[in-house]
PDB file of N, CA and C in Angstrom:
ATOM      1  N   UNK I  69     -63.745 102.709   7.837  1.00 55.00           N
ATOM      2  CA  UNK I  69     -63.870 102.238   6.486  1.00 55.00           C
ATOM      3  C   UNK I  69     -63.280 103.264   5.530  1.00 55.00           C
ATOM      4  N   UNK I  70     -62.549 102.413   4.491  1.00 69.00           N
ATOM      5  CA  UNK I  70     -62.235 103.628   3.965  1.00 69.00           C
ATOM      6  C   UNK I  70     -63.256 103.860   2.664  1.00 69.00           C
ATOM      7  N   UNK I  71     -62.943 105.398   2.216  1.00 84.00           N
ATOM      8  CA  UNK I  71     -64.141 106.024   0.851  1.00 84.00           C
ATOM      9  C   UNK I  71     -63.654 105.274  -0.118  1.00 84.00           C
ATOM     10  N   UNK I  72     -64.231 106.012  -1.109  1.00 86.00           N
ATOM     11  CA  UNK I  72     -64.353 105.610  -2.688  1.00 86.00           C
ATOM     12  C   UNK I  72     -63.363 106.492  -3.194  1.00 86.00           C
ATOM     13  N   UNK I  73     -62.784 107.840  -2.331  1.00 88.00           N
ATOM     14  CA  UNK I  73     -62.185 108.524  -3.351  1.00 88.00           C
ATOM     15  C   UNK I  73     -60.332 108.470  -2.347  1.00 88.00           C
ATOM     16  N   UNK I  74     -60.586 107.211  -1.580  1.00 89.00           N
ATOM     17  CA  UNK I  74     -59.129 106.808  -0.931  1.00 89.00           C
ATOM     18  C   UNK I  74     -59.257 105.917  -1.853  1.00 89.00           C
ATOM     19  N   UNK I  75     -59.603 104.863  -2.032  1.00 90.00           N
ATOM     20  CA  UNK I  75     -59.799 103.602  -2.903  1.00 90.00           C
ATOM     21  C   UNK I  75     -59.228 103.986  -4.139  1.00 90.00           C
ATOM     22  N   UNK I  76     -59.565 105.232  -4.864  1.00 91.00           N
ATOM     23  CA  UNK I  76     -59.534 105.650  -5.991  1.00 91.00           C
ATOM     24  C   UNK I  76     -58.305 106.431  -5.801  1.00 91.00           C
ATOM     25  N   UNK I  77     -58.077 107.043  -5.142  1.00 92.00           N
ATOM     26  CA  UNK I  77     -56.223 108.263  -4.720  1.00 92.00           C
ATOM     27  C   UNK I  77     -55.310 106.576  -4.891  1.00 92.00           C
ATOM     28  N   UNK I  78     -55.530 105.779  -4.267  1.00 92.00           N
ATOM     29  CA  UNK I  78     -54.170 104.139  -3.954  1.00 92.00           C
ATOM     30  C   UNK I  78     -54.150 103.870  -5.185  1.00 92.00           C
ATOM     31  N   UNK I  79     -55.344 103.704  -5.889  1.00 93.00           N
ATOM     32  CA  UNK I  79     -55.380 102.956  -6.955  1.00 93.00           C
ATOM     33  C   UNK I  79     -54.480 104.365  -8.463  1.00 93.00           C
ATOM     34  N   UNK I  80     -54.968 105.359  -8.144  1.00 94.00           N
ATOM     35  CA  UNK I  80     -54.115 106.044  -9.039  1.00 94.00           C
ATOM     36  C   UNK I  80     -52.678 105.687  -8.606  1.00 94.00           C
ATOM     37  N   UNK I  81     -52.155 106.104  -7.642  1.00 95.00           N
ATOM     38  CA  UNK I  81     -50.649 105.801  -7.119  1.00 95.00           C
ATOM     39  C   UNK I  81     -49.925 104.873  -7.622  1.00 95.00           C
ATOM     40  N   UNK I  82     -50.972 103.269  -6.994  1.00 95.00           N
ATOM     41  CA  UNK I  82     -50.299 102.153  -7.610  1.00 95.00           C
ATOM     42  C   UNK I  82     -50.198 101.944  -9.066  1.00 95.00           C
ATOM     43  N   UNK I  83     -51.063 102.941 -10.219  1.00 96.00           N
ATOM     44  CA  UNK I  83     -50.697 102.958 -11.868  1.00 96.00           C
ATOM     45  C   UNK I  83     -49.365 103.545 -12.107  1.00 96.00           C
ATOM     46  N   UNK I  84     -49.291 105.340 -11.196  1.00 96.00           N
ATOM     47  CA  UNK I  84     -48.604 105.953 -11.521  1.00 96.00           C
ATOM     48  C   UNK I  84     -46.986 105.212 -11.109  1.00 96.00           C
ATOM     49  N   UNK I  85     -46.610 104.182  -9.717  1.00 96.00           N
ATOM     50  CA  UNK I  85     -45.676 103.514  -9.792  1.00 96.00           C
ATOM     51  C   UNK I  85     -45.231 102.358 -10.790  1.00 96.00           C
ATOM     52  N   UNK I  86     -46.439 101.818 -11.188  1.00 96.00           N
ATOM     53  CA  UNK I  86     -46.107 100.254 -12.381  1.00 96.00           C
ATOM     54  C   UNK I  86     -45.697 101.173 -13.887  1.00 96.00           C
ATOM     55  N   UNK I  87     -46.263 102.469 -13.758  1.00 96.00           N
ATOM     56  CA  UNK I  87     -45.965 103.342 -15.410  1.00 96.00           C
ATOM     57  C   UNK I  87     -44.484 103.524 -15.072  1.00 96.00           C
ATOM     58  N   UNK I  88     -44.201 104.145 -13.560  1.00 96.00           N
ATOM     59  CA  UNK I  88     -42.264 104.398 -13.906  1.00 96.00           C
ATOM     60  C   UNK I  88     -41.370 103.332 -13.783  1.00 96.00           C
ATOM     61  N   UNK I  89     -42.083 102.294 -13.122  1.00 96.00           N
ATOM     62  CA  UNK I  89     -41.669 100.981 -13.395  1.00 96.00           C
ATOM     63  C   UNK I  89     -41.261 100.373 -14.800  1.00 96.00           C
ATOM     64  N   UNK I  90     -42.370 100.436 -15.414  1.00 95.00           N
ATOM     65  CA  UNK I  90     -42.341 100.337 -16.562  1.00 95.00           C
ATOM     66  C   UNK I  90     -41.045 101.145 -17.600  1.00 95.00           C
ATOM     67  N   UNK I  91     -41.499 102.611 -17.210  1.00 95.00           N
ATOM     68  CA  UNK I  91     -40.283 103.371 -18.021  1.00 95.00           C
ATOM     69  C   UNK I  91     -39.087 102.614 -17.910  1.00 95.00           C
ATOM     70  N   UNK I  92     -38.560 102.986 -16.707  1.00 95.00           N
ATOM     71  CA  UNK I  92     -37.558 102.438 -16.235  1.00 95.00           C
ATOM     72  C   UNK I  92     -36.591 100.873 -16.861  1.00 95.00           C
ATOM     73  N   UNK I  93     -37.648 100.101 -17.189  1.00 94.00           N
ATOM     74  CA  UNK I  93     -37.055  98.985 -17.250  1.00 94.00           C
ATOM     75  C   UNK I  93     -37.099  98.617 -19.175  1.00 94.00           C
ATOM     76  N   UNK I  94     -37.536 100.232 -19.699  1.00 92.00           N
ATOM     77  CA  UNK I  94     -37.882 100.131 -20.877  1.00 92.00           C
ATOM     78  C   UNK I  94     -36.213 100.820 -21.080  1.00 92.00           C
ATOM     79  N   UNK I  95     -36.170 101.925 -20.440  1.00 90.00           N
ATOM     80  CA  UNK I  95     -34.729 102.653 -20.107  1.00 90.00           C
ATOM     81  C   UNK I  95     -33.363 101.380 -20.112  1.00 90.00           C
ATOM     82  N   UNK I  96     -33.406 100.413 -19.353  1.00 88.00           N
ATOM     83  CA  UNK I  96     -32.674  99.695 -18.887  1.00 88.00           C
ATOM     84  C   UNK I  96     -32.465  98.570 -20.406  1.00 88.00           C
ATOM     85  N   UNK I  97     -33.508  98.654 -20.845  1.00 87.00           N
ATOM     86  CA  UNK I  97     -33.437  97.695 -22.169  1.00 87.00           C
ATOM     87  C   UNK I  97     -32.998  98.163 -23.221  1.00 87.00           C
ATOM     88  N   UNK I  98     -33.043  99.453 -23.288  1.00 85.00           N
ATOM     89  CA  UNK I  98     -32.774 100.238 -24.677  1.00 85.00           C
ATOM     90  C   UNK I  98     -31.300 100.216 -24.543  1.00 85.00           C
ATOM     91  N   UNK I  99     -30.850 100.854 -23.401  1.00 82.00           N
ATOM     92  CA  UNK I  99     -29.037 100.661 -22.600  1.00 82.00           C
ATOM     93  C   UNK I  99     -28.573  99.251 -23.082  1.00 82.00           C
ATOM     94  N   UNK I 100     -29.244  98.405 -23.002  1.00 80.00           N
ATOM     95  CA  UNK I 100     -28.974  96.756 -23.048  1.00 80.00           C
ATOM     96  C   UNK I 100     -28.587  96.258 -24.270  1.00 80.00           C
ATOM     97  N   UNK I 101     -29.529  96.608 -25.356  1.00 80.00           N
ATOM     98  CA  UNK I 101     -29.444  96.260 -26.540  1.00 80.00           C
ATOM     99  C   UNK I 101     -28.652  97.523 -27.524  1.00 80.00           C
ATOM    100  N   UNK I 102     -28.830  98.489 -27.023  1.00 76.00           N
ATOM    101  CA  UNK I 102     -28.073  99.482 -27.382  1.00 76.00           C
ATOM    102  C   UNK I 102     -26.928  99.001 -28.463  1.00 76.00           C
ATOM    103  N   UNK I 103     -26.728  99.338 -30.099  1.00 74.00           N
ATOM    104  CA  UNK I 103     -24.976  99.119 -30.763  1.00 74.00           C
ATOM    105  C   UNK I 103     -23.865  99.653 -30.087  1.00 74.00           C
ATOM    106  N   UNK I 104     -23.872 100.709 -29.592  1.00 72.00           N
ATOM    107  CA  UNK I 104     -22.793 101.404 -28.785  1.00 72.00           C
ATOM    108  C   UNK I 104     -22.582 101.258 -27.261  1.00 72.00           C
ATOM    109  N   UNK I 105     -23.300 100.088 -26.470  1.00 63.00           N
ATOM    110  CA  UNK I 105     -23.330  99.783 -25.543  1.00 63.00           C
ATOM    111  C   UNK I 105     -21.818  99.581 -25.562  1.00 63.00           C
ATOM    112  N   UNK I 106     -21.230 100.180 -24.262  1.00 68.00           N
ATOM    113  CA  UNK I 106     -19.936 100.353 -23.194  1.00 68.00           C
ATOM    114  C   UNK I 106     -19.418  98.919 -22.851  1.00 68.00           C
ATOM    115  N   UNK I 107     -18.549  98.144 -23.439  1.00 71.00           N
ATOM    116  CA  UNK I 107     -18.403  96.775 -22.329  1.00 71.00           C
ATOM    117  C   UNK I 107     -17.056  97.070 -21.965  1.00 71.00           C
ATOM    118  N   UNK I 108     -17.084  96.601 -20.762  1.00 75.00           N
ATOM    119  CA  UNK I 108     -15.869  96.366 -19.485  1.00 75.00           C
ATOM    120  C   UNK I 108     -15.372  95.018 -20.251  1.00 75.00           C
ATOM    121  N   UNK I 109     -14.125  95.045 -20.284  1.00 82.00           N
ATOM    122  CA  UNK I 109     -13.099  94.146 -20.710  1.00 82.00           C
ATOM    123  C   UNK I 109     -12.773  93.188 -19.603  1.00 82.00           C
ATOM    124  N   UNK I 110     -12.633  92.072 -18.890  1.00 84.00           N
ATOM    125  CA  UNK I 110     -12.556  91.123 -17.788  1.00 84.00           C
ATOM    126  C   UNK I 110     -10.471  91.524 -18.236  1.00 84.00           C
ATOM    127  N   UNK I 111     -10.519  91.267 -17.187  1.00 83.00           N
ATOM    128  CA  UNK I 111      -8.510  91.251 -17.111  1.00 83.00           C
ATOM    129  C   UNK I 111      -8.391  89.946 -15.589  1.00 83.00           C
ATOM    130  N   UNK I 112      -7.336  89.340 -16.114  1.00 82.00           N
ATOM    131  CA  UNK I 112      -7.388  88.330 -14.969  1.00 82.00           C
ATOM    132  C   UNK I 112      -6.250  88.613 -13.425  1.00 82.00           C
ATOM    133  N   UNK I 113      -7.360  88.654 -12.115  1.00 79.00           N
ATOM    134  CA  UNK I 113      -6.906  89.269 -10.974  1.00 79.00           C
ATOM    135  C   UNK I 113      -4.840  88.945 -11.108  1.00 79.00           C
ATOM    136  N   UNK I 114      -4.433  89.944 -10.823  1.00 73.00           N
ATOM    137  CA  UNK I 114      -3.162  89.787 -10.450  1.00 73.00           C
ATOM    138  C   UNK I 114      -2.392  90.250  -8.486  1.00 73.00           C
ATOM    139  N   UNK I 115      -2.290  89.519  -7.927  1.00 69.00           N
ATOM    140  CA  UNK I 115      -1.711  89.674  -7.097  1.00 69.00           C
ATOM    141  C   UNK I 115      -0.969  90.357  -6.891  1.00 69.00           C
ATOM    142  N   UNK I 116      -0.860  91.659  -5.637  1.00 69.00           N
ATOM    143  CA  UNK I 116       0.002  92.222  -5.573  1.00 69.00           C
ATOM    144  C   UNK I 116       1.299  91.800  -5.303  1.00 69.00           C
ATOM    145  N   UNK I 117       2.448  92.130  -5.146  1.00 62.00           N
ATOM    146  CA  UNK I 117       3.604  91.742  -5.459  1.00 62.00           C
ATOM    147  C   UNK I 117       4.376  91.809  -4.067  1.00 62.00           C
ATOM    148  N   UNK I 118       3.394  91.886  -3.010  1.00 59.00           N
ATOM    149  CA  UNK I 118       3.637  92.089  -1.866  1.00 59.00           C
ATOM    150  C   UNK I 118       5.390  91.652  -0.997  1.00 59.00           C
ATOM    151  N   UNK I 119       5.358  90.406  -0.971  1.00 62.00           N
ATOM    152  CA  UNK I 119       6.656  89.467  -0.816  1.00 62.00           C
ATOM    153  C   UNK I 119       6.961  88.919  -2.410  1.00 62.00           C
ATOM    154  N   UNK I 120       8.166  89.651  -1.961  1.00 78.00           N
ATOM    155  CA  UNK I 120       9.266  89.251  -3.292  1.00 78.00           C
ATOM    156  C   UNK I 120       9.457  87.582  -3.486  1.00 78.00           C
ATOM    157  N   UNK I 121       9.992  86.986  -4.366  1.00 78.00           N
ATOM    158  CA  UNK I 121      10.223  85.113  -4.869  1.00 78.00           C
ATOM    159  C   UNK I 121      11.034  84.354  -3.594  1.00 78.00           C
ATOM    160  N   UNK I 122      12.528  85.641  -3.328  1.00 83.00           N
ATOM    161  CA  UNK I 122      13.226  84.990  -3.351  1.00 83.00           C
ATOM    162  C   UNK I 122      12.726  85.181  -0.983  1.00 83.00           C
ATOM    163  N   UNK I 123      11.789  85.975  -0.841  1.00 86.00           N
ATOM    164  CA  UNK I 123      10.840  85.924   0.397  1.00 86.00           C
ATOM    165  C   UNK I 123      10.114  84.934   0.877  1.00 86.00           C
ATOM    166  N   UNK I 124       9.589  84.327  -0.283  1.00 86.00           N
ATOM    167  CA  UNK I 124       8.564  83.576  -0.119  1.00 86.00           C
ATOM    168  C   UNK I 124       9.190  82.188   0.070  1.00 86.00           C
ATOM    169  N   UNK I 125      10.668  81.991  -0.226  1.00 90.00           N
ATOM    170  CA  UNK I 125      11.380  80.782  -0.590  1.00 90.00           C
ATOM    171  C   UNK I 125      11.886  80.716   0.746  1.00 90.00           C
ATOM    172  N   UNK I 126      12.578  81.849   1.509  1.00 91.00           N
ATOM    173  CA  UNK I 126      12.906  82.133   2.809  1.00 91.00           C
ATOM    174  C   UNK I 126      11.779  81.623   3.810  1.00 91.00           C
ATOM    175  N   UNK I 127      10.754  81.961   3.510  1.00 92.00           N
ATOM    176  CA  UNK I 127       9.937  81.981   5.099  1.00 92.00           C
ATOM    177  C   UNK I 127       9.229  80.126   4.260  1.00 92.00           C
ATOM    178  N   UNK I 128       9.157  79.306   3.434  1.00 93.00           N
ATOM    179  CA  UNK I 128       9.078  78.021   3.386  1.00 93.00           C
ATOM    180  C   UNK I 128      10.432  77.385   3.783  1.00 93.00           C
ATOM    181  N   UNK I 129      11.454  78.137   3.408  1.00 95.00           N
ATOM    182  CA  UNK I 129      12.577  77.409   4.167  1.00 95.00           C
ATOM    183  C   UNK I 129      12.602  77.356   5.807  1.00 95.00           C
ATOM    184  N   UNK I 130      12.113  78.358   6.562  1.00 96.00           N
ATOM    185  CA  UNK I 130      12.118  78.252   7.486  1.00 96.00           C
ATOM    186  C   UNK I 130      10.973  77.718   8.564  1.00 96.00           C
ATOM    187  N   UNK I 131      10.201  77.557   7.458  1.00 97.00           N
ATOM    188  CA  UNK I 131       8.401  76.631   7.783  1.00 97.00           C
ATOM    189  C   UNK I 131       9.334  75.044   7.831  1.00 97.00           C
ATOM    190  N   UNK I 132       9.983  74.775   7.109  1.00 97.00           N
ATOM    191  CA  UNK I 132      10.512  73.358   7.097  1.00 97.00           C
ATOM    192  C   UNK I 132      11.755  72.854   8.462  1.00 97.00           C
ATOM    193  N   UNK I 133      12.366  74.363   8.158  1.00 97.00           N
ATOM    194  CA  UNK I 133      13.600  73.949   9.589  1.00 97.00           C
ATOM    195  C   UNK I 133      12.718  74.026  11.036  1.00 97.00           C
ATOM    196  N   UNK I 134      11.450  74.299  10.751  1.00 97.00           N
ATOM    197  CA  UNK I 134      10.958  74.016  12.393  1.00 97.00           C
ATOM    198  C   UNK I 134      10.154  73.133  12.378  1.00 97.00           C
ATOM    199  N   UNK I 135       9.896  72.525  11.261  1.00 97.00           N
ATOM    200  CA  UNK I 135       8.923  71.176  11.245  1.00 97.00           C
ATOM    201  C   UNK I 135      10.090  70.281  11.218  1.00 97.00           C
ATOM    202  N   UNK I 136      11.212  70.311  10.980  1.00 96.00           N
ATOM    203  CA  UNK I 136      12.623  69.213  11.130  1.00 96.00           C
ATOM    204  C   UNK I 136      12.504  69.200  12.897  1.00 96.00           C
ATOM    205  N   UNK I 137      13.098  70.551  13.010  1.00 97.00           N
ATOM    206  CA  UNK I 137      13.361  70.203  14.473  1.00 97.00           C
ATOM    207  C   UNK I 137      12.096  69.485  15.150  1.00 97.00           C
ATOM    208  N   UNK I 138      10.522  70.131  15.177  1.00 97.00           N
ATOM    209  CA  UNK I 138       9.804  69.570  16.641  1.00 97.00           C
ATOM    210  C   UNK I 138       9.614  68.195  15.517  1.00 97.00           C
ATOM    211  N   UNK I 139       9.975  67.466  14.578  1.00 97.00           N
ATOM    212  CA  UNK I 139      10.050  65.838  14.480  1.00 97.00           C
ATOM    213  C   UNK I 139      10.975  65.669  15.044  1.00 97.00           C
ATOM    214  N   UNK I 140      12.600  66.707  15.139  1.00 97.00           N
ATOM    215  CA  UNK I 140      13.656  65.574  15.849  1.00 97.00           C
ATOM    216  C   UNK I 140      13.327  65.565  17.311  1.00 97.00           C
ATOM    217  N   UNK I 141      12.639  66.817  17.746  1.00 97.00           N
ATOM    218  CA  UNK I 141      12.197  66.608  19.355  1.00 97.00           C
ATOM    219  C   UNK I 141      11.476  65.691  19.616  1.00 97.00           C
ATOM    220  N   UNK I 142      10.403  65.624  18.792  1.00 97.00           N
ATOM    221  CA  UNK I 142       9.056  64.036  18.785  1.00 97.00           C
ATOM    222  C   UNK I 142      10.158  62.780  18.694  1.00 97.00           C
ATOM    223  N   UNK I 143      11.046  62.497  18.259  1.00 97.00           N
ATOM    224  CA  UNK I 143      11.701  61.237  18.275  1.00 97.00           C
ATOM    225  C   UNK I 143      12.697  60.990  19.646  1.00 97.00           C
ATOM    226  N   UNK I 144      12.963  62.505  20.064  1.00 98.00           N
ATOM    227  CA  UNK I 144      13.840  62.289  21.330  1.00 98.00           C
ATOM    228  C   UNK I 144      13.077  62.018  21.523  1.00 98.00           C
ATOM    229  N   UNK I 145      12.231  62.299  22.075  1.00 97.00           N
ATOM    230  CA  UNK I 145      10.924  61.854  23.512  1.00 97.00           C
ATOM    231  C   UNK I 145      10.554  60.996  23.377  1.00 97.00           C
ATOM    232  N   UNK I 146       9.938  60.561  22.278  1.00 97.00           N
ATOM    233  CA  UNK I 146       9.503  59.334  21.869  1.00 97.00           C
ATOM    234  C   UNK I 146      10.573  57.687  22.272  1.00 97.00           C
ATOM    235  N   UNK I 147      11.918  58.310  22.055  1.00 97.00           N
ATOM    236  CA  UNK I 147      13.200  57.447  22.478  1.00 97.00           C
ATOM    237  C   UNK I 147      13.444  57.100  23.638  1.00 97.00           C
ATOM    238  N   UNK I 148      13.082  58.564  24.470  1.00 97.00           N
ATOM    239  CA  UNK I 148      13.532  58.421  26.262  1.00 97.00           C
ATOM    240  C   UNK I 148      12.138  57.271  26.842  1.00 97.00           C
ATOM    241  N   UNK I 149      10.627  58.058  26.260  1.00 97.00           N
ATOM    242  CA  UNK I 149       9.680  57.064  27.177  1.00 97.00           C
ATOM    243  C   UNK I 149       9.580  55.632  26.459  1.00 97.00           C
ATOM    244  N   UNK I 150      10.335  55.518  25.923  1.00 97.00           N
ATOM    245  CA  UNK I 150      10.511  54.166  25.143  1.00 97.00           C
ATOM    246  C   UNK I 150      11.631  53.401  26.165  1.00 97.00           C
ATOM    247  N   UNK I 151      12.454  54.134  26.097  1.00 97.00           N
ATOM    248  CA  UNK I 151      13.549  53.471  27.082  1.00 97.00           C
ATOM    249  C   UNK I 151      13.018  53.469  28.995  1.00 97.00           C
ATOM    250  N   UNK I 152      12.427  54.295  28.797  1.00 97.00           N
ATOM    251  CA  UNK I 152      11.889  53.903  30.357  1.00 97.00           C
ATOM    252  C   UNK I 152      11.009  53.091  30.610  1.00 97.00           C
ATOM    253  N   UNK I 153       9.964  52.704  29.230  1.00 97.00           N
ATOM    254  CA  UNK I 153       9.168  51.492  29.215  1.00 97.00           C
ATOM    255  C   UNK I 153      10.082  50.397  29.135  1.00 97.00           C
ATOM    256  N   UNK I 154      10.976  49.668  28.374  1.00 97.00           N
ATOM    257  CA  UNK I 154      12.252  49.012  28.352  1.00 97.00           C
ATOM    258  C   UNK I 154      12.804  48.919  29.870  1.00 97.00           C
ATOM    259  N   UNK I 155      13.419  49.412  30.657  1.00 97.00           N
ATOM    260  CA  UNK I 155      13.687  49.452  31.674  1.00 97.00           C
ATOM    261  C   UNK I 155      12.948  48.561  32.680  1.00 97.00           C
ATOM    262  N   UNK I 156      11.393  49.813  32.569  1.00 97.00           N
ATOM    263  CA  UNK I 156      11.066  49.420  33.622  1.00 97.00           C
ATOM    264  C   UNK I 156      10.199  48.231  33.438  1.00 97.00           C
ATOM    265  N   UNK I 157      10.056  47.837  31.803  1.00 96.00           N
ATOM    266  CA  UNK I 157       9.576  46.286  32.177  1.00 96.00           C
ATOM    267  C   UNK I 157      10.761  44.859  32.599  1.00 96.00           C
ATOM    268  N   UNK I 158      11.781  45.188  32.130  1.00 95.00           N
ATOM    269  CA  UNK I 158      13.216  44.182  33.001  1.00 95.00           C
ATOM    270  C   UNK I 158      13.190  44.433  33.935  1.00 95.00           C
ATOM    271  N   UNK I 159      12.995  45.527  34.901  1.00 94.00           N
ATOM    272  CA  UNK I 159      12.931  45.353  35.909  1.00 94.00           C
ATOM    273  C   UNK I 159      11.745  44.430  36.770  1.00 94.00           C
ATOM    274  N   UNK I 160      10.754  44.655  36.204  1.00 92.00           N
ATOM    275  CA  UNK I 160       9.701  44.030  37.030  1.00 92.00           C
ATOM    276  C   UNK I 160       9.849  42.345  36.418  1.00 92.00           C
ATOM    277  N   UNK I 161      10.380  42.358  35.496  1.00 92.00           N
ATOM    278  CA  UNK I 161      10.387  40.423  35.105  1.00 92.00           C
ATOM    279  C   UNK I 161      11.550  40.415  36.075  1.00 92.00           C
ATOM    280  N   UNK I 162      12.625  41.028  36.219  1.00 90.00           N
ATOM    281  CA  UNK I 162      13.692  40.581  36.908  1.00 90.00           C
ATOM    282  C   UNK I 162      13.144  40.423  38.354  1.00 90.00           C
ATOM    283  N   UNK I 163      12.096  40.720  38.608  1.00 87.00           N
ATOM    284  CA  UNK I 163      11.608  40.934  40.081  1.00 87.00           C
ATOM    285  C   UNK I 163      10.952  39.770  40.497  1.00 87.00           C
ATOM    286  N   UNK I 164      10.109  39.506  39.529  1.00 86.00           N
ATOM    287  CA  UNK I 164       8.932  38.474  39.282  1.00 86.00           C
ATOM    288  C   UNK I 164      10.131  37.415  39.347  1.00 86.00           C
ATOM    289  N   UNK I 165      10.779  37.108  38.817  1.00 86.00           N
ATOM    290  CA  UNK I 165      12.108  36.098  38.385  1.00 86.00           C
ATOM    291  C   UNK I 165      12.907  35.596  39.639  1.00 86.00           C
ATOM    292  N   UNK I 166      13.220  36.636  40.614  1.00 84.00           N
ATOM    293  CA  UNK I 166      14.524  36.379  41.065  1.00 84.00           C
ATOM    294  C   UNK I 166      13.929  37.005  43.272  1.00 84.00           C
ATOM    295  N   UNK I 167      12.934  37.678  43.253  1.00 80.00           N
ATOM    296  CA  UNK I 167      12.748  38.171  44.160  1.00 80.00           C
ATOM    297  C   UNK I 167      11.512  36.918  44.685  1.00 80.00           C
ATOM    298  N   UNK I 168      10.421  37.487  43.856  1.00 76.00           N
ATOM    299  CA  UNK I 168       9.414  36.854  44.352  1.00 76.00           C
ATOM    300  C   UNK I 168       8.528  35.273  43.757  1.00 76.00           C
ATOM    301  N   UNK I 169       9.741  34.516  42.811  1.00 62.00           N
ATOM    302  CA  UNK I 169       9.618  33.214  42.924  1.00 62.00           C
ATOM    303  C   UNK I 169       9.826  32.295  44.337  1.00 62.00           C
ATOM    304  N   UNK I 170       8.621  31.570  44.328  1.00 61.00           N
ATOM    305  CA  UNK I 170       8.468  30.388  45.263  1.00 61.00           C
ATOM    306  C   UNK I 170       9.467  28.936  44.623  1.00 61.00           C
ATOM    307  N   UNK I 171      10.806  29.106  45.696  1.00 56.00           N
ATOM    308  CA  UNK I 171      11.408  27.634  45.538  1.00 56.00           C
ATOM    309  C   UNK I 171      10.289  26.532  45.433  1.00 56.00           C
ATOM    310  N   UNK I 172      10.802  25.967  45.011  1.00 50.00           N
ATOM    311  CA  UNK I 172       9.694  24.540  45.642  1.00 50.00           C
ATOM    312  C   UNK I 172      11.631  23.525  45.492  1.00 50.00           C
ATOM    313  N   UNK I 173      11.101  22.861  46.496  1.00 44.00           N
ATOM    314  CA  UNK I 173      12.329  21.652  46.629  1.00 44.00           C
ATOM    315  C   UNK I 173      11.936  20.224  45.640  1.00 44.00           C
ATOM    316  N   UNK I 174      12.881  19.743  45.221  1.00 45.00           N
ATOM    317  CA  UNK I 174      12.348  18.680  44.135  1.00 45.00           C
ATOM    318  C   UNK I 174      12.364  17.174  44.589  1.00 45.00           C
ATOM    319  N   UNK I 175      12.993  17.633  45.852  1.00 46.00           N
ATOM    320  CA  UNK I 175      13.351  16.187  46.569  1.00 46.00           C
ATOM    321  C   UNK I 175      12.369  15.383  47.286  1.00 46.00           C
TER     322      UNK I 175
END
């Protein structure tokens, strides 16, 4: 259990922290309202200048000549399995047609 004169030591402590508490935020207000209070001026972010205009125009030009090419590659390919679907469906009607029709005689 604790005494009367621990009870009484916490309880001083916890005044003596809420008093510099207190200062403190009396400190912080006087700064605040202060006439000669310091203000920081806002300036709007500028980018460093890292890649030059005529850089930046280069590497979109060359973002575009490789999105040209893999579309003209997507259309070859797209052309060849197109033509082998083409193909190979004449072939199988030509099959169906000419191989494995049943004559029938009409006579």
């Amino acid at each position: 259990m604790t005494s009367e004169s621990d009870r009484q030591k916490e309880l001083e402590h916890r005044q003596r922290i809420q008093r510099e508490v207190d200062l403190r935020l009396q400190e912080m207000e006087a700064k605040m309202y202060a006439p000669d209070a310091a203000l920081d001026e806002t300036v709007k972010h500028q980018p460093e200048n890292s890649q030059e205009p005529w850089m930046k125009k280069v590497i979109f030009g060359g973002k575009l000549f490789v999105l040209g090419v893999v579309g003209l590659v997507a259309v070859k390919i797209a052309s060849l399995v197109a033509g082998f679907i083409v193909v190979a469906a004449l072939g199988w009607v030509s099959y169906k047609l000419f191989f494995e029709s049943k004559i029938t005689n009409l006579q």
